[in-house]
Coordinates of N, CA and C in Angstrom, one line a residue:
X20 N -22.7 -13.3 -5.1 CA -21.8 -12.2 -5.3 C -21.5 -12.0 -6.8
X21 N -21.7 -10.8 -6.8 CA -21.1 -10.6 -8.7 C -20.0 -11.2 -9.3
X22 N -19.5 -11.8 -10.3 CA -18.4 -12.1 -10.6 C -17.2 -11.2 -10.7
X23 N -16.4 -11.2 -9.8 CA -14.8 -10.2 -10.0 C -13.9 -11.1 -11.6
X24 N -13.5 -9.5 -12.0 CA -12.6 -9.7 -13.1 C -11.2 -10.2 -12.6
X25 N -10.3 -10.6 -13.1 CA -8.9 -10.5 -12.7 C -8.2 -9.5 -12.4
X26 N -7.8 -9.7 -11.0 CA -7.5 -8.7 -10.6 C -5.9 -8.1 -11.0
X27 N -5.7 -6.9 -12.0 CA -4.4 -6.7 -12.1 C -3.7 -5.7 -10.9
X28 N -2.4 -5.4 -11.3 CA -2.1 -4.0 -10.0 C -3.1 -3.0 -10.8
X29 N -3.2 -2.4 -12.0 CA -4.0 -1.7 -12.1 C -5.3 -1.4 -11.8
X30 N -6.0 -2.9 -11.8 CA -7.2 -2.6 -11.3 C -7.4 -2.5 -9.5
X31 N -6.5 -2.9 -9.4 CA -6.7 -3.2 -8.0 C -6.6 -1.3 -7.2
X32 N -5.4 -0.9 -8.1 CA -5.2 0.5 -7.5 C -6.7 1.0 -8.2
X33 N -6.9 1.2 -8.9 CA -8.1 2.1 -9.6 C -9.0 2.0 -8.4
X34 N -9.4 0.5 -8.2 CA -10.6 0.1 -7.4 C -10.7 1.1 -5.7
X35 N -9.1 0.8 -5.3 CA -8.9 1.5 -3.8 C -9.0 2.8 -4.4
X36 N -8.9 3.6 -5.2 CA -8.6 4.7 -5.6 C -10.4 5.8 -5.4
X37 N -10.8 4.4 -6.3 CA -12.2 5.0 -6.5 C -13.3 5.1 -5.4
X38 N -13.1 4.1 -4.2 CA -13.8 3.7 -3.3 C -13.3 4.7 -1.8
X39 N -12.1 4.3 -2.0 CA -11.3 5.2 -0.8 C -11.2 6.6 -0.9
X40 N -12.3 7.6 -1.1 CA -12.3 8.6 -1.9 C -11.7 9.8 -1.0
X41 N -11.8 9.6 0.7 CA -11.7 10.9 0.8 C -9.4 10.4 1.4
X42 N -9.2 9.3 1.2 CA -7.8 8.9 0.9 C -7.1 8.6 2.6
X43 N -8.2 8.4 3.4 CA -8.0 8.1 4.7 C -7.2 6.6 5.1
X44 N -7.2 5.3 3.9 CA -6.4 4.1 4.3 C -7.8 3.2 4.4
X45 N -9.4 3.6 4.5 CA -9.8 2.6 4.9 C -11.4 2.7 3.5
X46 N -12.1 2.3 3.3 CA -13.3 1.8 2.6 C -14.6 1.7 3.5
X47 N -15.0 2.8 3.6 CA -15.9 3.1 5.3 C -17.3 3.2 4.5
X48 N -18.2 3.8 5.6 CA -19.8 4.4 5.3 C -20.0 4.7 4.4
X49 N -19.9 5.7 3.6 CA -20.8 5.8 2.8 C -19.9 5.1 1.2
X50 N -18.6 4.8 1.6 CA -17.8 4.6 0.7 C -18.1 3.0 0.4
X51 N -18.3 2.8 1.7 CA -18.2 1.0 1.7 C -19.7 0.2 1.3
X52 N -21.1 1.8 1.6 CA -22.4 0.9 1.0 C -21.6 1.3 -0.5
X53 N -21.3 2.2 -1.1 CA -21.5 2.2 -2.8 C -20.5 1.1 -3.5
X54 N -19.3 1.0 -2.7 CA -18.4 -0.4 -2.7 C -19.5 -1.6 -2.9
X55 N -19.8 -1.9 -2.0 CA -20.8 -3.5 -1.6 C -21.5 -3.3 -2.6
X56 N -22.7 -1.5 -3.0 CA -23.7 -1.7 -3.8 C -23.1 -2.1 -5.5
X57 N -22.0 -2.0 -5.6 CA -21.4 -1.9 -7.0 C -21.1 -3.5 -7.3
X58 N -20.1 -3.9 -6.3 CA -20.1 -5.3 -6.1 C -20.7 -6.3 -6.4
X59 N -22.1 -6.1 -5.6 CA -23.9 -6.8 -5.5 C -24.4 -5.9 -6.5
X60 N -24.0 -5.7 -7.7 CA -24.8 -5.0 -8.9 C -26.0 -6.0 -9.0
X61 N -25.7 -7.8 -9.2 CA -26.6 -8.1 -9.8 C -27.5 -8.7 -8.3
X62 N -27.5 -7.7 -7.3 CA -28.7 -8.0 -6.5 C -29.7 -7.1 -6.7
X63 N -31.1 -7.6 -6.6 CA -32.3 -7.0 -7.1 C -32.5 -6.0 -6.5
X64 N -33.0 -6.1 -4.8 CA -33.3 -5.6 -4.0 C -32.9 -4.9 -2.7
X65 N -33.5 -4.4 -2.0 CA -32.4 -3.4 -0.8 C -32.1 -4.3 0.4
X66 N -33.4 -5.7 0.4 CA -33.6 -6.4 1.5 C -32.0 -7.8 0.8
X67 N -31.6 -7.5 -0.3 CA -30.7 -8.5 -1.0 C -29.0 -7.9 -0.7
X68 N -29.3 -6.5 -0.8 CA -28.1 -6.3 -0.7 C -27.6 -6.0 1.3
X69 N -28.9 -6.0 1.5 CA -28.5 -5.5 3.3 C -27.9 -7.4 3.8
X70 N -28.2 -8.1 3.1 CA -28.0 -9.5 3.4 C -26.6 -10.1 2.7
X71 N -26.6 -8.8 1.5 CA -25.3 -9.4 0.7 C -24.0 -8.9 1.7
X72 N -24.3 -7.4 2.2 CA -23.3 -6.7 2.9 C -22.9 -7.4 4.2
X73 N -24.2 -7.7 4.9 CA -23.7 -8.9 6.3 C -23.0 -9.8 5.9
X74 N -23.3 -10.5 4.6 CA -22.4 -12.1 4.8 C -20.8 -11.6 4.2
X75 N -20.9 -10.3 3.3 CA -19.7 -9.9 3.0 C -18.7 -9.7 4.0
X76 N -19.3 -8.7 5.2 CA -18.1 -8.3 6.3 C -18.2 -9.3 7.2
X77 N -18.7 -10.4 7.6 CA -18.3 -11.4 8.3 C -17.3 -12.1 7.6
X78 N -17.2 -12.3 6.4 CA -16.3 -12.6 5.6 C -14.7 -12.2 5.2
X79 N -15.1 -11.2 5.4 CA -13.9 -10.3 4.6 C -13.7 -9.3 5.9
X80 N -14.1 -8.5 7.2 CA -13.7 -7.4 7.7 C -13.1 -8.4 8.9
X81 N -11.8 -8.7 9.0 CA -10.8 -9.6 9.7 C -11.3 -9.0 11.1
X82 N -10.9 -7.7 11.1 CA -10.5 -7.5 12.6 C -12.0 -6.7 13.4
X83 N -13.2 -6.5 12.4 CA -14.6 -6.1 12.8 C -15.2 -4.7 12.7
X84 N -13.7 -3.8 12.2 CA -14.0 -2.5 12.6 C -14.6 -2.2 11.4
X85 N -15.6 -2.7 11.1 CA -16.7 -2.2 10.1 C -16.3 -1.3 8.5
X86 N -15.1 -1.6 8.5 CA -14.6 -1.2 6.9 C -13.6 -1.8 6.8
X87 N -13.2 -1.5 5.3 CA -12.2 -2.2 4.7 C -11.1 -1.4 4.5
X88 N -10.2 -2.6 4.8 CA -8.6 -1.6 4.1 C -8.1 -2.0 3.5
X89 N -6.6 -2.3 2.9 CA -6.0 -2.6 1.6 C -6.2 -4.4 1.5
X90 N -5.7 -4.6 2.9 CA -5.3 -6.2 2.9 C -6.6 -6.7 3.1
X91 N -7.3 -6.4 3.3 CA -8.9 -7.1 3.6 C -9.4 -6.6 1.6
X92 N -9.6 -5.9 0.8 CA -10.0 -5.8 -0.5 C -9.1 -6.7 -1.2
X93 N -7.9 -6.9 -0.6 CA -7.1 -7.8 -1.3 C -7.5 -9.5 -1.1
X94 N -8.1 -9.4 -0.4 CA -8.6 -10.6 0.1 C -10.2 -11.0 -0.9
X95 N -10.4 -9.9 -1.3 CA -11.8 -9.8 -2.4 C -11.4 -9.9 -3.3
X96 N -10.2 -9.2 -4.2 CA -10.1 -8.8 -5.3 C -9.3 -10.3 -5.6
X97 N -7.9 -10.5 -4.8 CA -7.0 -11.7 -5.1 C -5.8 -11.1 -6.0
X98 N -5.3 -9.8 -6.2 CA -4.3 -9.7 -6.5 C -3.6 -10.8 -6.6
X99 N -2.4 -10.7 -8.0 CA -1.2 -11.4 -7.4 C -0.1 -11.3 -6.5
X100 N 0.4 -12.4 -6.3 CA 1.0 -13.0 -5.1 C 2.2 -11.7 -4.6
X101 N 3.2 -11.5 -5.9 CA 4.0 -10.2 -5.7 C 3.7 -8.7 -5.4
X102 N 2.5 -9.0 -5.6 CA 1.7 -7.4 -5.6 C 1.9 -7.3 -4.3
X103 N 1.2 -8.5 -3.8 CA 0.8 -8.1 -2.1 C 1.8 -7.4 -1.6
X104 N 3.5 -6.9 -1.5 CA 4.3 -6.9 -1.0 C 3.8 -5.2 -0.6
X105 N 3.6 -4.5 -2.1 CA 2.7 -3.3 -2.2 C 1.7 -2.8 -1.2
X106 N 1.1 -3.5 -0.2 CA 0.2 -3.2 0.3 C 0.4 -4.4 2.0
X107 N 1.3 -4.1 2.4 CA 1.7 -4.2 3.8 C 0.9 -3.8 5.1
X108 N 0.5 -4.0 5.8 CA 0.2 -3.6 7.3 C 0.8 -3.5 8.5
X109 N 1.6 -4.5 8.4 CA 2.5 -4.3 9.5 C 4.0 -5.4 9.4
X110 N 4.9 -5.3 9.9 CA 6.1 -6.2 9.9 C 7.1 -5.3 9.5
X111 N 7.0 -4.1 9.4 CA 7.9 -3.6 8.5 C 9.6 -3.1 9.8
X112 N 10.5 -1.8 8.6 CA 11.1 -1.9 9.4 C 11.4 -1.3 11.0
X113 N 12.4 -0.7 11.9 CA 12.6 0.0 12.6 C 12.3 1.8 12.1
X114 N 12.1 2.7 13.1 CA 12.0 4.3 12.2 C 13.5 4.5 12.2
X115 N 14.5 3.7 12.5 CA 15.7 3.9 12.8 C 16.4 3.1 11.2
X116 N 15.7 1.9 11.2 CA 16.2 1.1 9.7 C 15.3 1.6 8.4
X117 N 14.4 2.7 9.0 CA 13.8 3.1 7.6 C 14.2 4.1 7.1
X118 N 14.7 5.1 8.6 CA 15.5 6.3 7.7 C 16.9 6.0 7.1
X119 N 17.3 4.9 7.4 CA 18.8 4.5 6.5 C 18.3 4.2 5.2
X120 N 16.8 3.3 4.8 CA 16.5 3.4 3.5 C 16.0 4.1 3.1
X121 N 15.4 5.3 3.3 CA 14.9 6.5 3.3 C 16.3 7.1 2.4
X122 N 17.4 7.2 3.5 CA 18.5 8.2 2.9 C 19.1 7.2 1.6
X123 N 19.5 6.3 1.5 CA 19.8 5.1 0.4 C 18.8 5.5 -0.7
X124 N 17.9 5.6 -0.7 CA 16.8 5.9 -1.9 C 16.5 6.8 -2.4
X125 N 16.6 8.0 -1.2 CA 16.4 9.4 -1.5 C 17.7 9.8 -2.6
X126 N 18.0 9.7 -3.2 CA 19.5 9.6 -4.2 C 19.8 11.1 -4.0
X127 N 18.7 11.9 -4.8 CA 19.2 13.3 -5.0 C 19.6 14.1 -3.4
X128 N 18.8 13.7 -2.2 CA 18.5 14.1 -0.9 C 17.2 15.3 -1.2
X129 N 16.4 14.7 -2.1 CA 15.4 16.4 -2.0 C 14.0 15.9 -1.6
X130 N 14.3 15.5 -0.4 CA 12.8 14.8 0.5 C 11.7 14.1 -0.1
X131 N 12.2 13.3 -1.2 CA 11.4 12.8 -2.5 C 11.5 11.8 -2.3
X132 N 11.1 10.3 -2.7 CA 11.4 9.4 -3.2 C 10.3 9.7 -4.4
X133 N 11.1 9.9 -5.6 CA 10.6 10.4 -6.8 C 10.4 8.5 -7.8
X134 N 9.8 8.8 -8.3 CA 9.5 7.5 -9.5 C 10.7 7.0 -9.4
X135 N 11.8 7.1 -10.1 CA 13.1 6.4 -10.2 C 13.7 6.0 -9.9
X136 N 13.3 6.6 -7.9 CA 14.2 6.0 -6.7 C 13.3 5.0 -6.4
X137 N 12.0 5.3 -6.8 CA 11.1 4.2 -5.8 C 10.9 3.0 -6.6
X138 N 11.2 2.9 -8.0 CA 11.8 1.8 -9.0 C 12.9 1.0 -8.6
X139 N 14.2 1.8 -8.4 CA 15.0 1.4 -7.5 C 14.8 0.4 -6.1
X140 N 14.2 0.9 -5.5 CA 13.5 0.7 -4.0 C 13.1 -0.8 -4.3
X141 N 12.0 -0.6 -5.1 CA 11.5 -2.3 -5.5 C 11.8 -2.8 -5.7
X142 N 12.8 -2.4 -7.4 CA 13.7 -3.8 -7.7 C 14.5 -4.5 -6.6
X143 N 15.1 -3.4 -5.7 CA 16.2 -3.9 -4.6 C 15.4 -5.0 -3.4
X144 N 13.7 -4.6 -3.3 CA 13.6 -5.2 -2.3 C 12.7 -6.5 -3.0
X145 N 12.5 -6.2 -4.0 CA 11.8 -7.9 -4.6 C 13.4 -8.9 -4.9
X146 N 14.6 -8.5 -5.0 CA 15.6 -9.3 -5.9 C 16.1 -9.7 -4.3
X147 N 15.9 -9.1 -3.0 CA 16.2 -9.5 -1.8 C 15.9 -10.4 -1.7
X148 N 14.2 -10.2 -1.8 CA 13.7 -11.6 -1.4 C 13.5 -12.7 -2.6
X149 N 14.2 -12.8 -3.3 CA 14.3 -14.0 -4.2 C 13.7 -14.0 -5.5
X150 N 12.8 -12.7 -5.2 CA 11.9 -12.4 -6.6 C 12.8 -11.9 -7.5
X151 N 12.5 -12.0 -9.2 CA 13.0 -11.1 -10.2 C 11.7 -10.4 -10.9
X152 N 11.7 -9.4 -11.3 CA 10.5 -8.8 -11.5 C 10.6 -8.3 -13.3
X153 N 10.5 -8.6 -14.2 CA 10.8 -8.3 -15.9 C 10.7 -6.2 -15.7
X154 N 11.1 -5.7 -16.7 CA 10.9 -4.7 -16.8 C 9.6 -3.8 -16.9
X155 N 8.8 -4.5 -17.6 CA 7.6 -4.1 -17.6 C 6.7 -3.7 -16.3
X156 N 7.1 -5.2 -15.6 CA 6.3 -5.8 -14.7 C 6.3 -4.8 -12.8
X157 N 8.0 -4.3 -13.5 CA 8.4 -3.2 -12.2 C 8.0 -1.9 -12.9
X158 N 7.5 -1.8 -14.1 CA 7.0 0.0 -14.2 C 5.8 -0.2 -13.7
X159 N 4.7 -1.2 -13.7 CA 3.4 -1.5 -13.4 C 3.3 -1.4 -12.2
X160 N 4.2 -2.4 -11.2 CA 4.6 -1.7 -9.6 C 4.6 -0.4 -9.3
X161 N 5.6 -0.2 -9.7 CA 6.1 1.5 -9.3 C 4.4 2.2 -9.7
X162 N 4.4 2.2 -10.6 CA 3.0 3.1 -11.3 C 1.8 3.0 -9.8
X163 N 1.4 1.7 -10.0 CA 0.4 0.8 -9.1 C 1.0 1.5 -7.5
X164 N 2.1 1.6 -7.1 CA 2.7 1.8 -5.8 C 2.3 3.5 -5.5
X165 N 2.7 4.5 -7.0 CA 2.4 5.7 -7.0 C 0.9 5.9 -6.6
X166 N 0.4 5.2 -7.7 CA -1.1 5.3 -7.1 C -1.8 5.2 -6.1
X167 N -1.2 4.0 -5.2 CA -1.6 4.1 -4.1 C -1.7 4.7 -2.7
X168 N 0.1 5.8 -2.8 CA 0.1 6.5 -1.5 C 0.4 7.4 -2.1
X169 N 0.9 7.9 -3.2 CA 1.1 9.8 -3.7 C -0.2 10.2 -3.9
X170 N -0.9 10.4 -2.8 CA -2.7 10.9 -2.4 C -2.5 12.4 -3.3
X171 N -1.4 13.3 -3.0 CA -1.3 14.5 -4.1 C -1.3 14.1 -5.5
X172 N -0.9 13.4 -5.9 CA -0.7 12.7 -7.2 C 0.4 13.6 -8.1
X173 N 1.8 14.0 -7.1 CA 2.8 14.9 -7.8 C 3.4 13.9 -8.4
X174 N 3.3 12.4 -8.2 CA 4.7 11.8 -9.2 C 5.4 11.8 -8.0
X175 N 5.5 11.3 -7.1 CA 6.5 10.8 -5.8 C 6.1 10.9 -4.5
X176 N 6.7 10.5 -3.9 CA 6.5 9.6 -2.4 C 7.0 10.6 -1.4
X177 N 6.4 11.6 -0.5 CA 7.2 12.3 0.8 C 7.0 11.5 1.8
X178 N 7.9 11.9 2.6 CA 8.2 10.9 4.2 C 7.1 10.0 4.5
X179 N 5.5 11.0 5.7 CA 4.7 10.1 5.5 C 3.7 9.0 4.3
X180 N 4.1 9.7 3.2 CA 3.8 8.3 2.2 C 4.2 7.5 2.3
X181 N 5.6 7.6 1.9 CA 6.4 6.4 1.9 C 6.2 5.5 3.1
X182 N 5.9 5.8 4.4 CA 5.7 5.1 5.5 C 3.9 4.3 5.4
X183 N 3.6 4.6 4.4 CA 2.3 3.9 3.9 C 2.7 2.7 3.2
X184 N 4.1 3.0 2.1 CA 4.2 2.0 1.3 C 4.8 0.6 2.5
X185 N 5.8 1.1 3.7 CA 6.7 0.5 4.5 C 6.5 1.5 5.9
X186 N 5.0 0.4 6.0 CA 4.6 0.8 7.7 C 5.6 0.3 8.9
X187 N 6.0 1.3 9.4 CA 7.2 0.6 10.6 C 6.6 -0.5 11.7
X188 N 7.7 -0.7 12.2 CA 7.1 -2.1 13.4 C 6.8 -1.5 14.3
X189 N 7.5 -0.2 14.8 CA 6.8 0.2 15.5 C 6.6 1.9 15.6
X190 N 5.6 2.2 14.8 CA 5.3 3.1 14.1 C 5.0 4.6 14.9
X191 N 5.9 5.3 15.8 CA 6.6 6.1 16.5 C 6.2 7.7 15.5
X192 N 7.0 7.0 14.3 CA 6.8 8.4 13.4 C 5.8 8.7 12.7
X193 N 3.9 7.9 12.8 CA 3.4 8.0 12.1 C 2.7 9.2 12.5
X194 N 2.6 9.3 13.5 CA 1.6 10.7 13.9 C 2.2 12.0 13.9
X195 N 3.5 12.0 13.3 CA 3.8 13.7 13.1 C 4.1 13.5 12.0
X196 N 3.2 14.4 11.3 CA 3.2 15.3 10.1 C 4.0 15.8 9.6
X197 N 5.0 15.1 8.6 CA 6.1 15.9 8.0 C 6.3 15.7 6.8
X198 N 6.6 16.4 5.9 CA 6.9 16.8 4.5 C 8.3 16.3 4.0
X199 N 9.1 16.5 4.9 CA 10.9 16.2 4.2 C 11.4 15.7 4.8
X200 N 12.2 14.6 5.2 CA 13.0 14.1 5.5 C 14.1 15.0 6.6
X201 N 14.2 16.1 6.0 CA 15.2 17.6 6.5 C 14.7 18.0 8.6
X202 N 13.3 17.3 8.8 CA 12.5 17.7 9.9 C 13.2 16.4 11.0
X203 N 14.2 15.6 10.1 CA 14.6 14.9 11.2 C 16.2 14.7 11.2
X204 N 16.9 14.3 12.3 CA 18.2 14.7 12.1 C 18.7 13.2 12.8
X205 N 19.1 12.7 11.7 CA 20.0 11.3 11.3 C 21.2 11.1 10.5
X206 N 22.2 10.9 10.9 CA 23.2 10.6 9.8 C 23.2 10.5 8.4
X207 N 23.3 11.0 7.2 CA 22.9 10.4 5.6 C 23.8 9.4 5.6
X208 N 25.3 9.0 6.0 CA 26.2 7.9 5.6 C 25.1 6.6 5.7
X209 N 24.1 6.7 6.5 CA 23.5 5.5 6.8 C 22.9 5.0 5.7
X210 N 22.7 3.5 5.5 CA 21.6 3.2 3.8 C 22.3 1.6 4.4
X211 N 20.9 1.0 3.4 CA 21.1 -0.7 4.3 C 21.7 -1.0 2.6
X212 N 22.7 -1.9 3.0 CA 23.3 -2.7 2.2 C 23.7 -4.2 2.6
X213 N 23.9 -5.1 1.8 CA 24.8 -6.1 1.9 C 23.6 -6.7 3.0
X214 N 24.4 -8.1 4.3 CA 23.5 -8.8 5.0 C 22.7 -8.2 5.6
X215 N 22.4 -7.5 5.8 CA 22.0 -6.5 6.8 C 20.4 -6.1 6.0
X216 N 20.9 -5.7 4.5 CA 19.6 -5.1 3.6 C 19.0 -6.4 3.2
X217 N 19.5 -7.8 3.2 CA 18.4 -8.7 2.2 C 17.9 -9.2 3.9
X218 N 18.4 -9.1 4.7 CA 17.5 -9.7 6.0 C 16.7 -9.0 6.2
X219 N 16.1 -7.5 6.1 CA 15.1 -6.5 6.2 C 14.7 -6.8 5.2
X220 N 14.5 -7.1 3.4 CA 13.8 -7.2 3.0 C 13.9 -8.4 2.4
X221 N 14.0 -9.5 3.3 CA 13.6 -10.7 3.3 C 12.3 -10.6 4.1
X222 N 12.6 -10.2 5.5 CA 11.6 -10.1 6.3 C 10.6 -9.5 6.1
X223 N 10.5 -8.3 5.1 CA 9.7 -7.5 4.8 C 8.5 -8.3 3.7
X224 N 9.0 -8.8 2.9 CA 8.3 -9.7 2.1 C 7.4 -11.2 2.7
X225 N 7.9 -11.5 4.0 CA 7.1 -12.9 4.2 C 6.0 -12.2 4.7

C-alpha cells in the first residue's frame, strides 16, 4: 500500500471532499476505483491493483456494502483521536433532544447553524466531554466540520446537515427534506443545559 501522510482535519476533509464527489455520504464505483487507484499509485499493474482493492475492502469495508464512508476512511487515514467526534454514525441524540440543541445553537433563530454557533456547538460539546480544545485547534474543527456537511458550501449548517454532523438514534427526521428549522413546530424555550447537556454529550463523544 502507498505510504499515507499524516492525517490532519484538513486533509482528511479535502480527501472525503475530493473522492465523495457527487456528496451522497459514501466513496462508491467509480469514485472508490479512482480512490484505491490513487491510493495504489505505486502499483504497477491492473492485475496489482484488482488485488490491492480485494485485500483493501476486506479490510477496511466493515459492514460489506462495497464502499466507503466517513468512519471506514477514517480507519485508512487515522485521523486524530478528537477529530473522530466530527464524523459520527450513530449514538447520537433523540429528534426530540436535537431540536432542543438545534434551538440552543441556532442563537439568531434564522434556520442556520452559521460558523459561530457551530464553534459554539463544539466548544460546548468537546469541554462536556472532558476535552479542551486551544483556539486554533476549534477554528480547524469548525472549518474541517463546515467542509464536511455544508455540501452548498454557503458557510453554515441547515437542518438536514447538521443531522449529518449529529446523526440521531433514531433517525425518524432523516428522510424529509427540510431547509429550516421553521417546518417543524417545537417549543424554542427548549436548549440542553446543565446535567442533562454534559450526559448527551458525554454520550455523544464515547
Amino acid at each position: 500500500m502507498a505510504h499515507l501522510r499524516i492525517c490532519t482535519a484538513e486533509y482528511f476533509t479535502d480527501t472525503w471532499r475530493k473522492y465523495d464527489a457527487d456528496g451522497n455520504g459514501y466513496i462508491e464505483d467509480k469514485e472508490l476505483k479512482s480512490f484505491l487507484t490513487d491510493l495504489a499509485k505505486d502499483e504497477s499493474t491492473q492485475t496489482d491493483i484488482e488485488k490491492f482493492t480485494k485485500t483493501f475492502m476486506q479490510k477496511y469495508d466493515k459492514n460489506k456494502d462495497g464502499k466507503i464512508d466517513m468512519r471506514e476512511l477514517a480507519e485508512v487515514l487515522k485521523p486524530e483521536e478528537n477529530f473522530l467526534f466530527l464524523i459520527r454514525t450513530g449514538g447520537g441524540p433523540s429528534s426530540v433532544e436535537f431540536k432542543k440543541i438545534w434551538s440552543k445553537y441556532d442563537a439568531d433563530a434564522s434556520g442556520y447553524i452559521e460558523a459561530c454557533e457551530l464553534k459554539n456547538f463544539l466548544r460546548d460539546a468537546y469541554a462536556s466531554c472532558g476535552k479542551s480544545l486551544s483556539a486554533e485547534k476549534l477554528d480547524e474543527y469548525t472549518a474541517a466540520a463546515l467542509k464536511l456537511y455544508d455540501r452548498d458550501d454557503n458557510h453554515k449548517l441547515d437542518f438536514n446537515e447538521m443531522i449529518k454532523l449529529l446523526p440521531l438514534a433514531t433517525n425518524h427526521l432523516k428522510d424529509r427534506q427540510v431547509n429550516r428549522i421553521g417546518n417543524f413546530s417545537y417549543p424554542t424555550k427548549y436548549c440542553i443545559s446543565g446535567i442533562q447537556g454534559k450526559l448527551f454529550f458525554r454520550v455523544s463523544c464515547s
